[in-house]
Coordinates of C-alpha atoms in Angstrom, one line a residue:
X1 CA 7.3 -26.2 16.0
X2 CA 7.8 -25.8 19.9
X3 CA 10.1 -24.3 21.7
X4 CA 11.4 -27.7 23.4
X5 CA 12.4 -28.9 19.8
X6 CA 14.2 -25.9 19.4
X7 CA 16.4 -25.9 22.1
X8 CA 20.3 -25.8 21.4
X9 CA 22.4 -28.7 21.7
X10 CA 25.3 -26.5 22.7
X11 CA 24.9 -24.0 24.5
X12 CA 25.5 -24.3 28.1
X13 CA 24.7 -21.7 31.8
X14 CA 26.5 -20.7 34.4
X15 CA 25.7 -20.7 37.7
X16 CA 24.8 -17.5 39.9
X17 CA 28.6 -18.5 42.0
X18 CA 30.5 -17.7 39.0
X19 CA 32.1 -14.2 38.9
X20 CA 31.0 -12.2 35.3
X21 CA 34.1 -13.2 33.0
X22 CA 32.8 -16.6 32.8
X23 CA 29.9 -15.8 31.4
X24 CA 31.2 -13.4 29.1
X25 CA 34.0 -16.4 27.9
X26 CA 30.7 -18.7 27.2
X27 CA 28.8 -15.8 25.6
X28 CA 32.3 -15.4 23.4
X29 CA 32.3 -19.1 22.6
X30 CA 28.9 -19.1 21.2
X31 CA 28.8 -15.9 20.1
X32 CA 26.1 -14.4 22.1
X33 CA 25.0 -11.4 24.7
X34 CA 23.3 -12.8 26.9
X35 CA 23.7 -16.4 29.2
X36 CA 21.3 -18.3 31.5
X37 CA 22.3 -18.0 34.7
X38 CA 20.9 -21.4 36.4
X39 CA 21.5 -23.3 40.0
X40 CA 20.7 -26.8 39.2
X41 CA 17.4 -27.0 37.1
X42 CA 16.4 -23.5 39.3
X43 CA 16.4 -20.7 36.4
X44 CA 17.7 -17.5 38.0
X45 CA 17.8 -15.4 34.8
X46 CA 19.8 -14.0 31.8
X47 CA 22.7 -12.0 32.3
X48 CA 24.2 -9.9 29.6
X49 CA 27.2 -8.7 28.4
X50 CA 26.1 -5.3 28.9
X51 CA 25.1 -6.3 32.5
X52 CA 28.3 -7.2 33.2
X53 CA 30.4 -4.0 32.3
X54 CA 27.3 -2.2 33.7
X55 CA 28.0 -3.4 37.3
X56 CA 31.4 -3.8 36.8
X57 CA 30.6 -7.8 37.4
X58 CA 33.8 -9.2 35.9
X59 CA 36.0 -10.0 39.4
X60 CA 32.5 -11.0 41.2
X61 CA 30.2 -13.4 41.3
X62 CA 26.6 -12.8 39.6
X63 CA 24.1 -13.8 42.9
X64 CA 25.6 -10.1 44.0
X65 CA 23.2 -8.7 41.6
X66 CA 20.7 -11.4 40.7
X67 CA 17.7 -8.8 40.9
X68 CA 19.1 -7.3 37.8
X69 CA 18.5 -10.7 35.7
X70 CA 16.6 -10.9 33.2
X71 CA 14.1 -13.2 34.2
X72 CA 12.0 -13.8 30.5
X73 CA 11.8 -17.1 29.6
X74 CA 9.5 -19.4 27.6
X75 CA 7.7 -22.9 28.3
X76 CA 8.3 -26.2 26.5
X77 CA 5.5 -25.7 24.7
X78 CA 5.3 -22.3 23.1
X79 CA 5.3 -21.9 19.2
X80 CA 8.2 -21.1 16.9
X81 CA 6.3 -17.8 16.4
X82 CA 5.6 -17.0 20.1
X83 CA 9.4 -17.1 20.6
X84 CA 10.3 -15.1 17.7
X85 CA 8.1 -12.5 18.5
X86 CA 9.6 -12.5 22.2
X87 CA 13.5 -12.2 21.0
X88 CA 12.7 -9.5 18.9
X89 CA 10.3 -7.3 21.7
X90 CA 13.1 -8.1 24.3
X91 CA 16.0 -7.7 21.7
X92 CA 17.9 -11.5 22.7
X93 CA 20.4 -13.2 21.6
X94 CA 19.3 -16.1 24.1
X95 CA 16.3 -17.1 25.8
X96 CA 15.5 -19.8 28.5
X97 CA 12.9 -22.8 28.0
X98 CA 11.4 -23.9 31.0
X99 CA 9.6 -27.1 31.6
X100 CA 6.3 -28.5 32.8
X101 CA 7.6 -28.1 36.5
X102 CA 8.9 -24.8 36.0
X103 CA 12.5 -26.2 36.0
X104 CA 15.3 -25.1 33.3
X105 CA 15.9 -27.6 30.6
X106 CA 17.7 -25.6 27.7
X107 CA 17.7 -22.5 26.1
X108 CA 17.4 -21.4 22.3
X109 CA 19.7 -18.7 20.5
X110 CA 18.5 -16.7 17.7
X111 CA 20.9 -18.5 15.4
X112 CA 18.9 -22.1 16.1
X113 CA 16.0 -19.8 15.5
X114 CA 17.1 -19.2 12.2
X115 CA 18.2 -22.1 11.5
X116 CA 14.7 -23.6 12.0
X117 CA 13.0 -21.0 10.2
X118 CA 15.4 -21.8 6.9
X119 CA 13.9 -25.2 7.4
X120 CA 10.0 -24.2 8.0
X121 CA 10.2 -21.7 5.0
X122 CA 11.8 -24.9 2.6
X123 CA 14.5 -22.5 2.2
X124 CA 17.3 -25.4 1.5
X125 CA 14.3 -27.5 -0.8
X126 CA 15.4 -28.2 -4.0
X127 CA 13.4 -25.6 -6.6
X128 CA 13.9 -22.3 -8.2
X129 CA 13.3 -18.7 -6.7
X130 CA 11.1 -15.4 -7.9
X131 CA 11.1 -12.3 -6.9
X132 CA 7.9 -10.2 -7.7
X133 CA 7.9 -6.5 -7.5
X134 CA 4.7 -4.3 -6.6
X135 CA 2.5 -2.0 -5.1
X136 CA 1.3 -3.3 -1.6
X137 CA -2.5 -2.3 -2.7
X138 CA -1.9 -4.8 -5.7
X139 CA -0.8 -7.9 -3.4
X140 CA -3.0 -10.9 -3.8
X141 CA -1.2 -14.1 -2.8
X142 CA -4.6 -16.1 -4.1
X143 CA -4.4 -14.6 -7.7
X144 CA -0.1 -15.4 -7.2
X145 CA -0.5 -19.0 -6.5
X146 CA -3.3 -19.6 -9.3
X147 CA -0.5 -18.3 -11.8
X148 CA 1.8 -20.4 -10.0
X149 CA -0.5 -23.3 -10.1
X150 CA -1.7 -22.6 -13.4
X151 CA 2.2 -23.3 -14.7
X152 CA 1.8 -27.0 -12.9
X153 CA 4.4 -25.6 -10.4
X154 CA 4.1 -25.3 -6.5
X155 CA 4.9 -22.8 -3.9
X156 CA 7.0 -24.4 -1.2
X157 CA 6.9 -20.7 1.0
X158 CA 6.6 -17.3 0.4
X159 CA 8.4 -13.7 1.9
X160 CA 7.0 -10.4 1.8
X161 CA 9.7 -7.5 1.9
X162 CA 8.3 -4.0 1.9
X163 CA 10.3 -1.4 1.1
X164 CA 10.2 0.9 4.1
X165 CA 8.5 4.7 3.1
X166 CA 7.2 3.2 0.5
X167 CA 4.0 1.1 -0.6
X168 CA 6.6 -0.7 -3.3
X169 CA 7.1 -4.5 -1.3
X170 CA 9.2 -7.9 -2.8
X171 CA 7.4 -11.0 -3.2
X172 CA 9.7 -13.7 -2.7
X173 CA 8.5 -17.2 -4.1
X174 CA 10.5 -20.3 -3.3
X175 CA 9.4 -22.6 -5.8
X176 CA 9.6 -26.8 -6.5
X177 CA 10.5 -26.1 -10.3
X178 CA 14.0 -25.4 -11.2
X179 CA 12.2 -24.4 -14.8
X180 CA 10.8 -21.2 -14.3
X181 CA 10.6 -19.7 -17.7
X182 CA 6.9 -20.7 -18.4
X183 CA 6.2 -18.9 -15.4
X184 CA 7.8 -16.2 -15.8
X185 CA 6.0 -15.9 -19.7
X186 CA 3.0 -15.9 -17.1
X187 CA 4.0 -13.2 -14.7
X188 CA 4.9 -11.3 -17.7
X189 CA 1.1 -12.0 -19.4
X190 CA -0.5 -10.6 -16.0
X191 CA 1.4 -7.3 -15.6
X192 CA 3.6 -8.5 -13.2
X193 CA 7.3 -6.9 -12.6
X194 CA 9.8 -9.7 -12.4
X195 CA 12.3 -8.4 -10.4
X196 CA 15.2 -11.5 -10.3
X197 CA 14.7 -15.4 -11.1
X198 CA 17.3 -17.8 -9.0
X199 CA 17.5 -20.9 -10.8
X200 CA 21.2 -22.1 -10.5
X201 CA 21.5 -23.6 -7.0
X202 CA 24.8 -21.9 -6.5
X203 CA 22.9 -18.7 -6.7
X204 CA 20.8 -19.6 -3.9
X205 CA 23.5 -19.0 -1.1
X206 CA 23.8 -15.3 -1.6
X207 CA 19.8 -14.8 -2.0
X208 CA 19.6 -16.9 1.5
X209 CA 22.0 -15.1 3.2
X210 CA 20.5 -11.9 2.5
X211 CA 16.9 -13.8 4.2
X212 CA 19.2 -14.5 7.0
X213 CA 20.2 -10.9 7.4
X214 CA 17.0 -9.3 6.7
X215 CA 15.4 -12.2 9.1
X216 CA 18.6 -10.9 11.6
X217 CA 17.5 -7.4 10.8
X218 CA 13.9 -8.0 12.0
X219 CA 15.0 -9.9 15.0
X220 CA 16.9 -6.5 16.0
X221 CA 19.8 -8.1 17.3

């Protein structure tokens, strides 16, 4: 998935003119820290909420102190991952997507960027959910999915949570069988520590908030 399929349908900029509380009323409207600041399809930067109280920017406009952007950005073109890996390394809320011109045409938040993930990981798939508990050294996803497989079931994605100081981690299995008690027999048969089985969909919303929050977590925002 690229960045130019990512890009929000909402969010808007502001232009360099504008004095600082405009930005921070759009940042409040979508819930954000940071804003592109853009003159026409020119990309200027990102200017934060921090930024803003820094400089004492509220009663003036942001060109005074457009060396103190944020300038990062990504092209059209750059993968899901590439941009994930940015937010979190430059710890945003928002970043620009530039086009084949070098010319601004939207910008992604890291709630779209969850969003999309939910959807890459089959998170919202109809199926049940495992959680495996073990050693790191003991981690094989191969010897995982031939139990899985073995069961005529199918892994639609898979998380890996390791517990931090430890070498104990959470296998996460989002599955395309709502029936998971063969598979569980099976875990079970193969010294495996079955740590919680989801299998009522109304179960599911807790389990993927706390992936939201853990993905938040990561992200560092």
């Amino acid at each position: 998935m690229l960045a130019e399929k990512l890009i929000s349908d909402s969010l808007t900029s502001v232009k360099s003119a504008e004095k600082g509380k405009i930005a921070l009323k759009a940042m409040d409207v979508y819930r954000v820290s940071h804003i592109p600041v853009v003159n026409g399809t020119k990309y200027l930067g990102l200017v934060s909420d921090k930024l803003i109280y820094d400089l004492n920017l509220l009663e003036v406009p942001i060109e005074t102190h457009l060396d103190k952007l944020n300038t990062s950005h990504v092209h059209h073109n750059q993968h899901i991952f590439e941009i994930a890996i940015l937010m979190y390394k430059l710890k945003l809320s928002v970043l620009a997507v530039l086009g084949p011109e070098h010319q601004y045409i939207g910008s992604i938040t890291l709630y779209d960027l969850a969003r999309r993930f939910a959807k890459l990981f089959s998170l919202e798939e109809t199926g049940g959910v495992m959680i495996l508990e073990m050693n790191i050294n003991n981690y094989s996803l191969t010897e995982i999915s031939r139990i899985v497989e073995s069961c005529d079931i199918k892994i639609l994605s898979s998380f890996t949570d390791r517990k931090h100081g430890t070498n104990i981690m959470d296998v996460i299995l989002k599955l395309n069988n709502e029936d998971l008690s063969v598979l569980n027999e099976a875990f079970m048969r193969y010294d495996y520590n079955v740590k919680a089985v989801y299998l009522d969909q109304s179960e599911f919303g807790d389990l993927y908030k706390d992936r939201f929050d853990l993905f938040m977590k990561f992200m560092n925002i």
